[in-house]
mmCIF file of C-alpha atoms in Angstrom:
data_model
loop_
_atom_site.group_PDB
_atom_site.id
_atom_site.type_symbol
_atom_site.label_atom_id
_atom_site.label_comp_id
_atom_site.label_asym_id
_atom_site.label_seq_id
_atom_site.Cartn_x
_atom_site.Cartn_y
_atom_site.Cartn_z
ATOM 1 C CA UNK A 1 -13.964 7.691 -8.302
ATOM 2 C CA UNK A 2 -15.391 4.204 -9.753
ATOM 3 C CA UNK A 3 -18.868 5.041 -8.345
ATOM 4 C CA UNK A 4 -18.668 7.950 -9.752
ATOM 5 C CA UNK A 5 -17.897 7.002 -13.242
ATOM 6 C CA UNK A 6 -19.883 4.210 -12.816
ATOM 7 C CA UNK A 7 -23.070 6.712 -11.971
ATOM 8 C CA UNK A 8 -22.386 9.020 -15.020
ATOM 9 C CA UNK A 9 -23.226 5.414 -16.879
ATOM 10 C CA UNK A 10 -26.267 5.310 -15.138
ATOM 11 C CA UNK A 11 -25.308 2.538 -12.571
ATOM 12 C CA UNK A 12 -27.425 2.360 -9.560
ATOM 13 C CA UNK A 13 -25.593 2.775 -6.347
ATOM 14 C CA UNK A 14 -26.821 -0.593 -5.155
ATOM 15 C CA UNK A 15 -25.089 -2.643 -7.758
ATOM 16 C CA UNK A 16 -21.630 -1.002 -7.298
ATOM 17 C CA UNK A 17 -20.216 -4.048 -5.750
ATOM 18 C CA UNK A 18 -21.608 -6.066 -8.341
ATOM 19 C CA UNK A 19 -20.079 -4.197 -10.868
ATOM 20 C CA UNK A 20 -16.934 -4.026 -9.474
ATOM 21 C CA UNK A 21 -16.721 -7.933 -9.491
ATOM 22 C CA UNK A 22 -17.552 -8.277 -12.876
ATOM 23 C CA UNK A 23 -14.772 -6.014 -13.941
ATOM 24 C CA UNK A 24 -12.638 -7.920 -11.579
ATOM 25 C CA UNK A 25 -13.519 -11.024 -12.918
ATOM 26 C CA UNK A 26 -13.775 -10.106 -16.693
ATOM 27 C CA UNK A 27 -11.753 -8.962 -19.454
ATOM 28 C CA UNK A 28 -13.393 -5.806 -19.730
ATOM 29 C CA UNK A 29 -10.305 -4.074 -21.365
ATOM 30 C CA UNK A 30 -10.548 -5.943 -24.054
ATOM 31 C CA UNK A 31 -14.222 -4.094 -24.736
ATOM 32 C CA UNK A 32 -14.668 -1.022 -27.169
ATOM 33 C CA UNK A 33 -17.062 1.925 -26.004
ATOM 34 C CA UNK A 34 -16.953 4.928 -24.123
ATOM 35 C CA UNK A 35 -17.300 3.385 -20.807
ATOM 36 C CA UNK A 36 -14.311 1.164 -21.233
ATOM 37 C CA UNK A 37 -12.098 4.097 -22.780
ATOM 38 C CA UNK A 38 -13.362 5.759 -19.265
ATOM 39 C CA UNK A 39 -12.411 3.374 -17.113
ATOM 40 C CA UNK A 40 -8.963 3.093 -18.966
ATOM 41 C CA UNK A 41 -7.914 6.750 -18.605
ATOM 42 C CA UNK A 42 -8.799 6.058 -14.858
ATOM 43 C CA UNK A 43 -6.437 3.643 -14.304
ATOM 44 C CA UNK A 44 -3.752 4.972 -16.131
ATOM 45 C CA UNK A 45 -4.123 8.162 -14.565
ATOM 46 C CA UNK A 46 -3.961 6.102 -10.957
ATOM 47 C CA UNK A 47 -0.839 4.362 -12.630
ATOM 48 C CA UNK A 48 0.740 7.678 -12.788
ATOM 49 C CA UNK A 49 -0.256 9.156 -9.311
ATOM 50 C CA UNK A 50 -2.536 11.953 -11.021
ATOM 51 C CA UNK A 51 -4.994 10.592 -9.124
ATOM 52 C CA UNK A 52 -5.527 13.383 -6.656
ATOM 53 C CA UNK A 53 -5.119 16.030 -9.315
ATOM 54 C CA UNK A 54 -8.615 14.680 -11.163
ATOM 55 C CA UNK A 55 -10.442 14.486 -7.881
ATOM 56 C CA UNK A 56 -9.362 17.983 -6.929
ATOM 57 C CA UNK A 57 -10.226 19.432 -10.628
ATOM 58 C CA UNK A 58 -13.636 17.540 -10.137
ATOM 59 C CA UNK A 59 -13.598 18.996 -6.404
ATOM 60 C CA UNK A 60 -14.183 15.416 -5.231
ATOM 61 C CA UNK A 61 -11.242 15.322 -2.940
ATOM 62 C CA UNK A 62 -12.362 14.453 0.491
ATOM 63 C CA UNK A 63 -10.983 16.135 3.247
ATOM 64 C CA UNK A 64 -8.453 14.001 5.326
ATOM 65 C CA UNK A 65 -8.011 13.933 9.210
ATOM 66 C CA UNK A 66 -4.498 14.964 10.890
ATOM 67 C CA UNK A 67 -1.741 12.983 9.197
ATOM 68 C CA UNK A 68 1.600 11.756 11.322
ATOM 69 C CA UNK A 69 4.081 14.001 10.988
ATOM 70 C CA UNK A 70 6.568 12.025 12.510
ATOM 71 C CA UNK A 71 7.697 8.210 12.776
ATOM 72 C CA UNK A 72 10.079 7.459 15.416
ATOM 73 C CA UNK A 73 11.080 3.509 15.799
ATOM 74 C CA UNK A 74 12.490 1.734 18.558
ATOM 75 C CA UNK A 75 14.077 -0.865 16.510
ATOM 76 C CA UNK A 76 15.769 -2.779 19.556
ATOM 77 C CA UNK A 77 14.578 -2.771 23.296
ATOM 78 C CA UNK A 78 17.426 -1.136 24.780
ATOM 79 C CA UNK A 79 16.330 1.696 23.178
ATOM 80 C CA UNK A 80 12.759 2.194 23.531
ATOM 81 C CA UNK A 81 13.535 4.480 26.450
ATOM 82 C CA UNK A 82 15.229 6.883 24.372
ATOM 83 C CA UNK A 83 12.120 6.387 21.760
ATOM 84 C CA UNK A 84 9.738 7.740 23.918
ATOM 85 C CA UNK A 85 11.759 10.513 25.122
ATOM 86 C CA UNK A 86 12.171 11.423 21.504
ATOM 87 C CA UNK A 87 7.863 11.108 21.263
ATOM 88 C CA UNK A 88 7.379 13.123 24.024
ATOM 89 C CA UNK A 89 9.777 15.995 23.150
ATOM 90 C CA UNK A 90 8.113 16.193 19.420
ATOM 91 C CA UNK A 91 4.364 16.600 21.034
ATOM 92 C CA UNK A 92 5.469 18.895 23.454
ATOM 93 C CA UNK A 93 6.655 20.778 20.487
ATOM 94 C CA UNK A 94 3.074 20.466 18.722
ATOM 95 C CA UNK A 95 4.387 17.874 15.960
ATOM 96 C CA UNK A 96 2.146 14.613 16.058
ATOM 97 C CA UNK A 97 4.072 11.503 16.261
ATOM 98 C CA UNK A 98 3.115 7.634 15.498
ATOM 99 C CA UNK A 99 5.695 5.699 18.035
ATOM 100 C CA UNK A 100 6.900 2.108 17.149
ATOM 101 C CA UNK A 101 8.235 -0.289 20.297
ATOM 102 C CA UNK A 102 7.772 -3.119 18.607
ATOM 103 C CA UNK A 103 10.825 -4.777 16.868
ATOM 104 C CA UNK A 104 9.475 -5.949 13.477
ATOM 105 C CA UNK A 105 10.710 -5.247 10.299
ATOM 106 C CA UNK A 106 9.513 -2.043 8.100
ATOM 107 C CA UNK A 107 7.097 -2.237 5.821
ATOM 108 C CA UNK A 108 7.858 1.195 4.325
#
């Protein structure tokens, strides 16, 4: 979405790292212009998980692979048995399923 705002400023493609440093590294907020009002209402829009909403309206969604449906955790060894058994029932019933033997804590 950057590049792409970026591009409408007339940006080439090749400097898009560049240019994502210097606005890293600067205090570009601080600016006045239309690019800067831009980049604002993109970042408050990501703030507020509209995201997805502007790149659909600007058909710029991409189209995503086959998410997990499922999560199942074997949280302590004795029952990573009973894990699997859960994995295998949920595929055999279509659902796709991300399986978790390790005993670490959650990051979600």
């Amino acid at each position: 979405v950057l590049q792409e705002l970026l591009r409408k400023y007339g940006v080439p493609e090749n400097l898009f790292g560049r240019v994502c440093v210097i606005i890293d590294k600067t205090d570009v907020f601080g600016g006045a212009g239309e690019a800067v009002a831009d980049l604002k209402q993109l970042f408050s829009l990501a703030e507020k998980d509209l995201i997805d909403d502007l790149l659909n309206e600007k058909d710029l969604l991409p189209e995503l692979g086959q998410e997990v449906e499922n999560i199942v955790c074997a949280l302590d060894k004795d029952i990573q048995g009973a894990a699997a058994t859960v994995a295998t029932v949920l595929r055999i019933k279509g659902q796709t399923v991300d399986l978790e033997l390790e005993s670490k804590p959650l990051k979600w």
